[in-house]
Amino acid sequence: MRDAELTRQKILEVAADEIHKQGFTATSLSCILKRTGVSKGALYHHFDNKLELGYAVFEEVYTPQFLEAWRPAVEVEDPISGLIAFFSSYCQQADLDDLMCGCPLNNLCQEMSSVDEGFRVRILSLQQQLNTLIASNLDRVSDKLRDGVDTSQAAYFMVASFHGANNLAKSSRNTELFEKVIAELCSYIKSLST
Amino acid sequence: MRDAELTRQKILEVAADEIHKQGFTATSLSCILKRTGVSKGALYHHFDNKLELGYAVFEEVYTPQFLEAWRPAVEVEDPISGLIAFFSSYCQQADLDDLMCGCPLNNLCQEMSSVDEGFRVRILSLQQQLNTLIASNLDRVSDKLRDGVDTSQAAYFMVASFHGANNLAKSSRNTELFEKVIAELCSYIKSLST
DNA sequence: TTTGCAACCGACCGGTAGGTCGGTTAGAAT
DNA sequence: ATTCTAACCGACCTACCGGTCGGTTGCAAA
């Protein structure tokens, strides 16, 4: 056959990029078709409709990307310093264009979670997976943490702050400001350990 | 004359509500016209186009609303406890519908700051005004703060975390989770004072 | 060699969006 | 009473969106 799986992957890849940059609603299928060179008929052969394409992008592109990005940060001997190193290196490598696009999860959460239930549950599931990943690794070194730290609550707080920092960077178009907020986040994380 | 200012205010009010709930792009003029009972001609008499209407809503509705909501929290003798009380009461009064809509500033920041320069500078300006408001009031009681606290950085961090908490609440549709993140934010704020 | 069907094609459809424009009306100024 | 114009009206325009559908093509199995 004319490699159907390749076609599907090509659509998924371009759609992921486009949704990341423009948002889901603002992403037009015609733009995806133009960039991929795929016809509308082919796209609708692989995906029932735009929404299903969005779900597939979320599940097959964003979710693994996201979890694999965070995993190394916490699956080290000392997740506290691992998280600090993760945020710090993110600051250094991220240029303005990256910051302007923001985090796909954060973007979709903002745009779609109050509009479409299918997106909402997928976003929530990813957020819970991430929270479990962080919290369980913090629990692993609980003897090194301050007394009375709720690790799940702290993990949610860290991710929320990180997303908030991304939003700020978006409007300020200022990497320094982003770095400052991340610096404050790191000092908070430090304060969790004894 | 047929009260032109009233017409303008009616449009502004409904548009503010609609943009808050649907987002700027998803807000249709025809919906605003239906709700206000104003004709398209009248709307275009008062505003050059949709974008200018959006700017007017931001400047004349959101900006004052926002600053007046935060001001009492920091313009008290002890801004630390003022902020904690502000966040706590926000938690209690906010129901699920409020949380689903989110904060207009946060929403627009996410949706428009990377798409339209006019929105971006207005959002940035409001963020800086808010930062100044918080930081200057923290400076006022700097003798009661921990050594080495960068008040502007801390203020940006608080607002970023608050917005992040709103996003989380949106996708989780869970006020308890929101309260948890806010609780963690309050414990961070407490840690700023000696 | 024929047949069957997954894969693909693209013209076309209905709906809605923002925006335009020639005409009407209310009411203040003269 | 007349005039002038800000305020208002709504039919209409173009552009684009997601989605449909009858037709075509390439490949593998029979």
Short mmCIF file of C-alpha atoms (C1' of nucleotides) in Angstrom, two decimals:
data_model
loop_
_atom_site.label_atom_id
_atom_site.label_comp_id
_atom_site.label_asym_id
_atom_site.label_seq_id
_atom_site.Cartn_x
_atom_site.Cartn_y
_atom_site.Cartn_z
CA MET A 1 0.00 0.00 0.00
CA ARG A 2 0.91 3.63 -0.18
CA ASP A 3 2.34 3.85 3.31
CA ALA A 4 -0.75 4.67 5.31
CA GLU A 5 1.05 4.81 8.65
CA LEU A 6 3.52 7.35 7.30
CA THR A 7 0.67 9.56 6.13
CA ARG A 8 -0.96 9.32 9.52
CA GLN A 9 2.27 10.20 11.33
CA LYS A 10 2.92 13.13 9.01
CA ILE A 11 -0.53 14.55 9.76
CA LEU A 12 -0.06 13.97 13.48
CA GLU A 13 3.32 15.70 13.50
CA VAL A 14 2.23 18.79 11.59
CA ALA A 15 -1.04 19.01 13.51
CA ALA A 16 0.86 18.84 16.80
CA ASP A 17 3.10 21.70 15.70
CA GLU A 18 0.22 23.77 14.42
CA ILE A 19 -1.96 23.22 17.51
CA HIS A 20 1.01 24.10 19.69
CA LYS A 21 1.61 27.36 17.86
CA GLN A 22 -1.92 28.48 16.97
CA GLY A 23 -4.14 26.69 19.44
CA PHE A 24 -6.69 24.03 18.53
CA THR A 25 -9.56 26.20 17.29
CA ALA A 26 -7.32 28.54 15.31
CA THR A 27 -5.63 25.62 13.60
CA SER A 28 -7.24 25.13 10.21
CA LEU A 29 -7.30 21.79 8.48
CA SER A 30 -6.45 23.46 5.19
CA CYS A 31 -3.19 24.68 6.69
CA ILE A 32 -2.33 21.17 7.85
CA LEU A 33 -3.18 19.84 4.38
CA LYS A 34 -0.97 22.44 2.73
CA ARG A 35 2.00 21.72 4.99
CA THR A 36 1.73 17.94 4.76
CA GLY A 37 0.78 17.76 1.08
CA VAL A 38 -1.97 15.36 2.11
CA SER A 39 -5.43 15.68 0.61
CA LYS A 40 -8.56 16.34 2.60
CA GLY A 41 -9.89 12.94 1.69
CA ALA A 42 -6.79 11.26 3.10
CA LEU A 43 -7.04 13.20 6.33
CA TYR A 44 -10.67 12.27 6.81
CA HIS A 45 -9.79 8.69 6.00
CA HIS A 46 -7.46 8.57 9.01
CA PHE A 47 -9.44 10.76 11.42
CA ASP A 48 -13.19 11.04 11.86
CA ASN A 49 -13.13 14.78 12.36
CA LYS A 50 -11.04 17.65 13.68
CA LEU A 51 -11.76 16.84 17.31
CA GLU A 52 -10.62 13.24 16.93
CA LEU A 53 -7.44 14.48 15.29
CA GLY A 54 -6.91 16.75 18.28
CA TYR A 55 -7.39 13.87 20.71
CA ALA A 56 -4.93 11.73 18.75
CA VAL A 57 -2.34 14.52 18.83
CA PHE A 58 -2.80 14.86 22.55
CA GLU A 59 -2.52 11.18 23.29
CA GLU A 60 0.11 10.15 20.80
CA VAL A 61 2.32 13.24 20.68
CA TYR A 62 1.91 15.54 23.66
CA THR A 63 1.38 12.99 26.44
CA PRO A 64 4.52 10.89 25.84
CA GLN A 65 6.60 14.00 25.05
CA PHE A 66 5.51 15.60 28.27
CA LEU A 67 6.02 12.67 30.61
CA GLU A 68 9.41 11.83 29.11
CA ALA A 69 10.50 15.42 29.59
CA TRP A 70 9.68 15.41 33.30
CA ARG A 71 10.66 11.84 34.18
CA PRO A 72 14.45 12.33 34.22
CA ALA A 73 14.00 15.34 36.50
CA VAL A 74 12.52 13.31 39.33
CA GLU A 75 13.83 9.79 38.73
CA VAL A 76 17.26 10.58 40.13
CA GLU A 77 18.67 10.03 43.61
CA ASP A 78 17.71 13.51 44.73
CA PRO A 79 14.49 14.72 43.03
CA ILE A 80 14.75 18.10 44.77
CA SER A 81 17.98 19.01 43.04
CA GLY A 82 16.74 17.18 39.96
CA LEU A 83 13.72 19.48 39.70
CA ILE A 84 15.83 22.56 40.30
CA ALA A 85 18.24 21.46 37.59
CA PHE A 86 15.30 20.73 35.27
CA PHE A 87 13.81 24.20 35.67
CA SER A 88 17.19 25.91 35.44
CA SER A 89 18.18 24.15 32.24
CA TYR A 90 14.75 24.85 30.79
CA CYS A 91 15.40 28.53 31.39
CA GLN A 92 18.75 28.47 29.68
CA GLN A 93 17.81 26.51 26.59
CA ALA A 94 14.44 28.18 25.99
CA ASP A 95 14.55 31.07 23.56
CA LEU A 96 11.86 33.66 22.99
CA ASP A 97 10.07 31.68 20.29
CA ASP A 98 9.68 28.68 22.59
CA LEU A 99 8.37 30.88 25.36
CA MET A 100 5.91 32.57 23.02
CA CYS A 101 4.40 29.20 22.09
CA GLY A 102 4.18 28.06 25.67
CA CYS A 103 3.56 24.56 26.91
CA PRO A 104 1.08 22.54 24.81
CA LEU A 105 -0.57 21.11 27.91
CA ASN A 106 -0.98 24.50 29.50
CA ASN A 107 -2.29 26.00 26.27
CA LEU A 108 -4.87 23.30 25.68
CA CYS A 109 -5.90 23.33 29.31
CA GLN A 110 -6.65 27.01 29.01
CA GLU A 111 -8.31 26.87 25.61
CA MET A 112 -10.24 23.64 25.56
CA SER A 113 -10.91 22.29 29.03
CA SER A 114 -13.98 24.45 29.53
CA VAL A 115 -15.24 23.90 25.99
CA ASP A 116 -14.82 20.22 25.26
CA GLU A 117 -15.19 17.39 27.74
CA GLY A 118 -13.02 15.00 25.73
CA PHE A 119 -10.06 17.33 25.91
CA ARG A 120 -10.73 18.07 29.57
CA VAL A 121 -10.54 14.48 30.73
CA ARG A 122 -7.40 13.84 28.70
CA ILE A 123 -5.74 16.96 30.10
CA LEU A 124 -6.77 16.03 33.62
CA SER A 125 -5.46 12.51 33.20
CA LEU A 126 -2.07 13.79 32.06
CA GLN A 127 -1.96 16.23 34.95
CA GLN A 128 -2.66 13.44 37.39
CA GLN A 129 -0.05 11.18 35.83
CA LEU A 130 2.50 13.97 36.14
CA ASN A 131 1.47 14.67 39.71
CA THR A 132 1.87 11.00 40.64
CA LEU A 133 5.27 10.91 38.97
CA ILE A 134 6.54 13.89 40.94
CA ALA A 135 4.85 13.16 44.25
CA SER A 136 5.88 9.50 44.40
CA ASN A 137 9.49 10.43 43.81
CA LEU A 138 9.31 13.08 46.51
CA ASP A 139 7.80 10.48 48.84
CA ARG A 140 10.80 8.28 48.10
CA VAL A 141 13.06 10.79 49.84
CA SER A 142 10.53 11.92 52.43
CA ASP A 143 13.09 11.58 55.22
CA LYS A 144 15.02 14.42 53.63
CA LEU A 145 11.99 16.71 53.43
CA ARG A 146 10.71 19.22 55.92
CA ASP A 147 8.06 17.90 58.29
CA GLY A 148 4.46 18.32 57.20
CA VAL A 149 5.07 18.57 53.46
CA ASP A 150 2.10 17.32 51.42
CA THR A 151 4.01 15.99 48.42
CA SER A 152 1.02 15.82 46.08
CA GLN A 153 0.00 19.36 46.96
CA ALA A 154 3.56 20.57 46.52
CA ALA A 155 3.79 18.83 43.13
CA TYR A 156 0.59 20.46 41.91
CA PHE A 157 1.88 23.79 43.14
CA MET A 158 5.16 23.42 41.28
CA VAL A 159 3.50 22.56 37.98
CA ALA A 160 0.93 25.34 38.41
CA SER A 161 3.67 27.87 39.12
CA PHE A 162 5.67 26.66 36.16
CA HIS A 163 2.67 27.13 33.88
CA GLY A 164 2.00 30.55 35.36
CA ALA A 165 5.60 31.50 34.67
CA ASN A 166 5.13 30.44 31.05
CA ASN A 167 2.10 32.68 30.72
CA LEU A 168 3.97 35.61 32.15
CA ALA A 169 6.85 35.03 29.75
CA LYS A 170 4.36 34.98 26.88
CA SER A 171 3.01 38.45 27.51
CA SER A 172 6.23 40.01 28.71
CA ARG A 173 8.28 38.54 25.89
CA ASN A 174 11.07 38.76 28.39
CA THR A 175 13.27 35.81 29.26
CA GLU A 176 14.73 37.60 32.26
CA LEU A 177 11.34 37.94 33.88
CA PHE A 178 10.72 34.26 33.23
CA GLU A 179 14.06 33.41 34.82
CA LYS A 180 13.17 35.46 37.88
CA VAL A 181 9.91 33.63 38.47
CA ILE A 182 11.64 30.30 37.94
CA ALA A 183 14.34 31.38 40.39
CA GLU A 184 11.65 32.03 42.97
CA LEU A 185 10.12 28.64 42.20
CA CYS A 186 13.52 27.00 42.74
CA SER A 187 13.93 28.73 46.06
CA TYR A 188 10.52 27.40 47.06
CA ILE A 189 11.56 23.88 46.05
CA LYS A 190 14.77 24.21 48.04
CA SER A 191 12.71 25.16 51.08
CA LEU A 192 10.97 21.78 50.94
CA SER A 193 14.10 19.91 51.96
CA THR A 194 15.55 20.04 55.44
CA MET B 1 -29.97 62.24 21.44
CA ARG B 2 -30.71 58.59 21.91
CA ASP B 3 -28.30 58.02 24.79
CA ALA B 4 -25.14 57.12 22.93
CA GLU B 5 -23.07 56.59 26.08
CA LEU B 6 -25.58 54.11 27.43
CA THR B 7 -25.42 52.12 24.20
CA ARG B 8 -21.63 52.11 24.37
CA GLN B 9 -21.63 50.94 27.99
CA LYS B 10 -24.18 48.23 27.25
CA ILE B 11 -21.99 46.88 24.46
CA LEU B 12 -18.89 47.07 26.65
CA GLU B 13 -20.57 45.23 29.50
CA VAL B 14 -21.95 42.37 27.43
CA ALA B 15 -18.73 42.09 25.43
CA ALA B 16 -16.72 41.86 28.65
CA ASP B 17 -18.90 39.05 29.90
CA GLU B 18 -18.83 37.23 26.59
CA ILE B 19 -15.05 37.54 26.18
CA HIS B 20 -14.57 36.35 29.73
CA LYS B 21 -16.68 33.27 29.15
CA GLN B 22 -15.88 32.37 25.54
CA GLY B 23 -12.54 34.00 24.88
CA PHE B 24 -11.95 36.82 22.41
CA THR B 25 -11.83 34.89 19.15
CA ALA B 26 -14.79 32.68 20.00
CA THR B 27 -16.90 35.68 20.92
CA SER B 28 -19.10 36.54 17.97
CA LEU B 29 -20.38 40.03 17.35
CA SER B 30 -23.79 38.66 16.43
CA CYS B 31 -24.08 37.17 19.91
CA ILE B 32 -23.23 40.52 21.49
CA LEU B 33 -25.79 42.19 19.23
CA LYS B 34 -28.45 39.70 20.21
CA ARG B 35 -27.83 40.08 23.94
CA THR B 36 -27.66 43.87 23.88
CA GLY B 37 -30.43 44.42 21.34
CA VAL B 38 -28.09 46.82 19.58
CA SER B 39 -27.79 46.77 15.80
CA LYS B 40 -24.60 46.04 13.92
CA GLY B 41 -24.58 49.58 12.58
CA ALA B 42 -24.68 50.99 16.08
CA LEU B 43 -21.84 48.76 17.23
CA TYR B 44 -19.66 49.79 14.31
CA HIS B 45 -20.54 53.39 14.97
CA HIS B 46 -18.98 53.14 18.45
CA PHE B 47 -16.08 50.80 17.67
CA ASP B 48 -13.92 50.62 14.55
CA ASN B 49 -13.76 46.84 14.55
CA LYS B 50 -13.79 43.79 16.80
CA LEU B 51 -10.18 44.29 17.91
CA GLU B 52 -10.81 47.86 19.03
CA LEU B 53 -13.85 46.67 20.96
CA GLY B 54 -11.61 44.11 22.65
CA TYR B 55 -9.06 46.76 23.59
CA ALA B 56 -11.81 48.98 25.01
CA VAL B 57 -13.14 46.11 27.11
CA PHE B 58 -9.66 45.43 28.43
CA GLU B 59 -8.91 49.02 29.29
CA GLU B 60 -12.29 50.17 30.54
CA VAL B 61 -13.63 47.04 32.20
CA TYR B 62 -10.96 44.47 33.03
CA THR B 63 -8.11 46.75 34.07
CA PRO B 64 -9.97 48.77 36.73
CA GLN B 65 -11.85 45.67 37.93
CA PHE B 66 -8.62 43.81 38.35
CA LEU B 67 -6.63 46.48 40.14
CA GLU B 68 -9.49 47.29 42.49
CA ALA B 69 -9.82 43.62 43.37
CA TRP B 70 -6.16 43.33 44.39
CA ARG B 71 -5.65 46.75 45.95
CA PRO B 72 -7.45 46.08 49.27
CA ALA B 73 -5.39 42.90 49.69
CA VAL B 74 -2.08 44.75 49.89
CA GLU B 75 -3.05 48.22 51.05
CA VAL B 76 -3.49 47.16 54.65
CA GLU B 77 -1.06 47.35 57.56
CA ASP B 78 0.18 43.82 56.96
CA PRO B 79 0.16 42.92 53.24
CA ILE B 80 1.38 39.39 54.00
CA SER B 81 -1.71 38.48 55.94
CA GLY B 82 -3.75 40.64 53.57
CA LEU B 83 -2.67 38.50 50.61
CA ILE B 84 -3.30 35.28 52.48
CA ALA B 85 -6.78 36.50 53.41
CA PHE B 86 -7.37 37.57 49.80
CA PHE B 87 -6.50 34.16 48.40
CA SER B 88 -8.39 32.32 51.11
CA SER B 89 -11.57 34.30 50.64
CA TYR B 90 -11.26 33.89 46.89
CA CYS B 91 -11.24 30.13 47.44
CA GLN B 92 -14.32 30.17 49.60
CA GLN B 93 -16.49 32.44 47.49
CA ALA B 94 -15.53 30.99 44.12
CA ASP B 95 -17.85 28.31 42.84
CA LEU B 96 -17.22 25.93 40.00
CA ASP B 97 -18.67 28.22 37.35
CA ASP B 98 -16.32 31.03 38.33
CA LEU B 99 -13.37 28.68 38.27
CA MET B 100 -14.36 27.36 34.86
CA CYS B 101 -14.32 30.86 33.42
CA GLY B 102 -11.02 31.72 35.00
CA CYS B 103 -9.42 35.10 35.32
CA PRO B 104 -9.98 37.41 32.29
CA LEU B 105 -6.39 38.62 32.41
CA ASN B 106 -5.00 35.12 32.53
CA ASN B 107 -7.32 33.97 29.74
CA LEU B 108 -6.47 36.82 27.41
CA CYS B 109 -2.79 36.50 28.20
CA GLN B 110 -2.92 32.91 27.12
CA GLU B 111 -5.11 33.42 24.07
CA MET B 112 -4.04 36.71 22.60
CA SER B 113 -0.59 37.77 23.75
CA SER B 114 1.17 35.71 21.11
CA VAL B 115 -1.31 36.61 18.39
CA ASP B 116 -1.94 40.32 18.69
CA GLU B 117 0.58 42.94 19.74
CA GLY B 118 -2.07 45.40 20.88
CA PHE B 119 -3.43 42.95 23.41
CA ARG B 120 0.06 41.91 24.47
CA VAL B 121 1.20 45.40 25.46
CA ARG B 122 -2.03 46.06 27.34
CA ILE B 123 -1.76 42.78 29.21
CA LEU B 124 1.87 43.45 30.01
CA SER B 125 1.08 46.92 31.27
CA LEU B 126 -1.59 45.59 33.62
CA GLN B 127 0.76 42.89 34.87
CA GLN B 128 3.39 45.50 35.63
CA GLN B 129 0.90 47.76 37.38
CA LEU B 130 -0.19 44.84 39.52
CA ASN B 131 3.39 43.91 40.25
CA THR B 132 4.22 47.43 41.32
CA LEU B 133 1.15 47.51 43.53
CA ILE B 134 2.12 44.32 45.34
CA ALA B 135 5.88 44.84 45.47
CA SER B 136 5.71 48.41 46.73
CA ASN B 137 3.44 47.36 49.57
CA LEU B 138 5.76 44.50 50.46
CA ASP B 139 8.65 46.97 50.44
CA ARG B 140 6.70 49.08 52.91
CA VAL B 141 7.04 46.31 55.49
CA SER B 142 10.46 45.07 54.39
CA ASP B 143 11.70 45.07 57.99
CA LYS B 144 9.25 42.29 58.71
CA LEU B 145 10.38 40.17 55.75
CA ARG B 146 13.06 37.51 55.58
CA ASP B 147 16.47 38.77 54.46
CA GLY B 148 17.16 38.58 50.75
CA VAL B 149 13.58 38.64 49.51
CA ASP B 150 13.25 40.21 46.07
CA THR B 151 9.78 41.70 46.45
CA SER B 152 9.14 42.22 42.74
CA GLN B 153 10.22 38.67 41.95
CA ALA B 154 8.08 37.33 44.78
CA ALA B 155 5.09 39.35 43.55
CA TYR B 156 5.44 37.99 40.01
CA PHE B 157 5.73 34.50 41.45
CA MET B 158 2.56 34.86 43.50
CA VAL B 159 0.49 36.09 40.57
CA ALA B 160 1.94 33.42 38.27
CA SER B 161 1.12 30.70 40.79
CA PHE B 162 -2.36 32.06 41.26
CA HIS B 163 -2.97 31.95 37.53
CA GLY B 164 -1.52 28.45 37.35
CA ALA B 165 -3.89 27.37 40.10
CA ASN B 166 -6.79 28.76 38.10
CA ASN B 167 -5.75 26.72 35.07
CA LEU B 168 -5.54 23.59 37.14
CA ALA B 169 -8.98 24.21 38.61
CA LYS B 170 -10.33 24.63 35.09
CA SER B 171 -9.28 21.20 33.89
CA SER B 172 -9.83 19.36 37.14
CA ARG B 173 -13.22 20.96 37.75
CA ASN B 174 -12.34 20.40 41.35
CA THR B 175 -12.47 23.15 43.94
CA GLU B 176 -10.61 21.04 46.48
CA LEU B 177 -7.59 20.73 44.24
CA PHE B 178 -7.70 24.49 43.69
CA GLU B 179 -7.82 25.03 47.43
CA LYS B 180 -4.83 22.79 47.92
CA VAL B 181 -2.67 24.71 45.48
CA ILE B 182 -3.80 27.99 47.04
CA ALA B 183 -2.97 26.57 50.47
CA GLU B 184 0.54 25.83 49.26
CA LEU B 185 0.76 29.36 47.84
CA CYS B 186 -0.29 30.78 51.22
CA SER B 187 2.34 28.75 53.00
CA TYR B 188 4.92 30.15 50.58
CA ILE B 189 3.71 33.69 51.30
CA LYS B 190 3.93 33.04 55.03
CA SER B 191 7.52 31.93 54.59
CA LEU B 192 8.39 35.38 53.25
CA SER B 193 7.92 36.99 56.67
CA THR B 194 10.29 36.49 59.55
"C1'" DT C 1 -5.64 -11.85 -14.77
"C1'" DT C 2 -9.15 -10.47 -12.25
"C1'" DT C 3 -11.17 -8.68 -8.32
"C1'" DG C 4 -11.80 -6.19 -3.91
"C1'" DC C 5 -10.92 -2.71 -0.95
"C1'" DA C 6 -7.97 0.42 1.79
"C1'" DA C 7 -6.08 4.62 0.63
"C1'" DC C 8 -6.55 8.73 -1.45
"C1'" DC C 9 -8.50 12.75 -4.27
"C1'" DG C 10 -10.69 17.37 -4.58
"C1'" DA C 11 -14.93 19.85 -6.04
"C1'" DC C 12 -18.55 21.15 -3.52
"C1'" DC C 13 -21.78 22.24 0.52
"C1'" DG C 14 -24.01 24.82 4.35
"C1'" DG C 15 -23.01 27.78 7.98
"C1'" DT C 16 -20.92 31.56 10.21
"C1'" DA C 17 -17.70 35.03 10.79
"C1'" DG C 18 -16.29 40.05 10.54
"C1'" DG C 19 -17.09 43.95 7.99
"C1'" DT C 20 -19.53 47.45 4.58
"C1'" DC C 21 -22.71 50.78 3.05
"C1'" DG C 22 -26.75 53.35 1.50
"C1'" DG C 23 -30.57 54.75 3.87
"C1'" DT C 24 -33.36 56.41 8.04
"C1'" DT C 25 -34.32 58.92 12.32
"C1'" DA C 26 -34.09 61.71 16.43
"C1'" DG C 27 -33.30 65.92 18.30
"C1'" DA C 28 -30.23 70.05 18.98
"C1'" DA C 29 -29.08 74.35 16.80
"C1'" DT C 30 -30.44 78.19 14.02
"C1'" DA D 1 -40.05 75.47 10.74
"C1'" DT D 2 -35.95 74.08 8.76
"C1'" DT D 3 -31.55 72.15 8.65
"C1'" DC D 4 -27.76 69.31 9.90
"C1'" DT D 5 -25.55 65.46 11.67
"C1'" DA D 6 -24.60 61.95 15.31
"C1'" DA D 7 -26.74 57.81 16.08
"C1'" DC D 8 -28.65 53.96 14.38
"C1'" DC D 9 -30.49 50.26 11.06
"C1'" DG D 10 -30.06 45.82 8.62
"C1'" DA D 11 -29.45 43.65 4.02
"C1'" DC D 12 -25.63 42.23 1.86
"C1'" DC D 13 -20.67 40.95 0.88
"C1'" DT D 14 -16.52 38.08 0.85
"C1'" DA D 15 -13.69 34.77 3.08
"C1'" DC D 16 -13.04 30.75 5.32
"C1'" DC D 17 -14.31 27.06 8.17
"C1'" DG D 18 -15.26 21.90 8.99
"C1'" DG D 19 -17.26 18.36 6.68
"C1'" DT D 20 -19.24 15.35 2.63
"C1'" DC D 21 -19.22 12.34 -1.19
"C1'" DG D 22 -18.82 10.20 -5.71
"C1'" DG D 23 -14.99 8.90 -8.05
"C1'" DT D 24 -10.02 7.11 -8.74
"C1'" DT D 25 -5.82 4.48 -7.77
"C1'" DG D 26 -2.54 1.16 -6.21
"C1'" DC D 27 -1.59 -3.15 -4.24
"C1'" DA D 28 -2.38 -7.87 -2.53
"C1'" DA D 29 -4.93 -11.92 -2.48
"C1'" DA D 30 -7.48 -15.36 -5.17
#
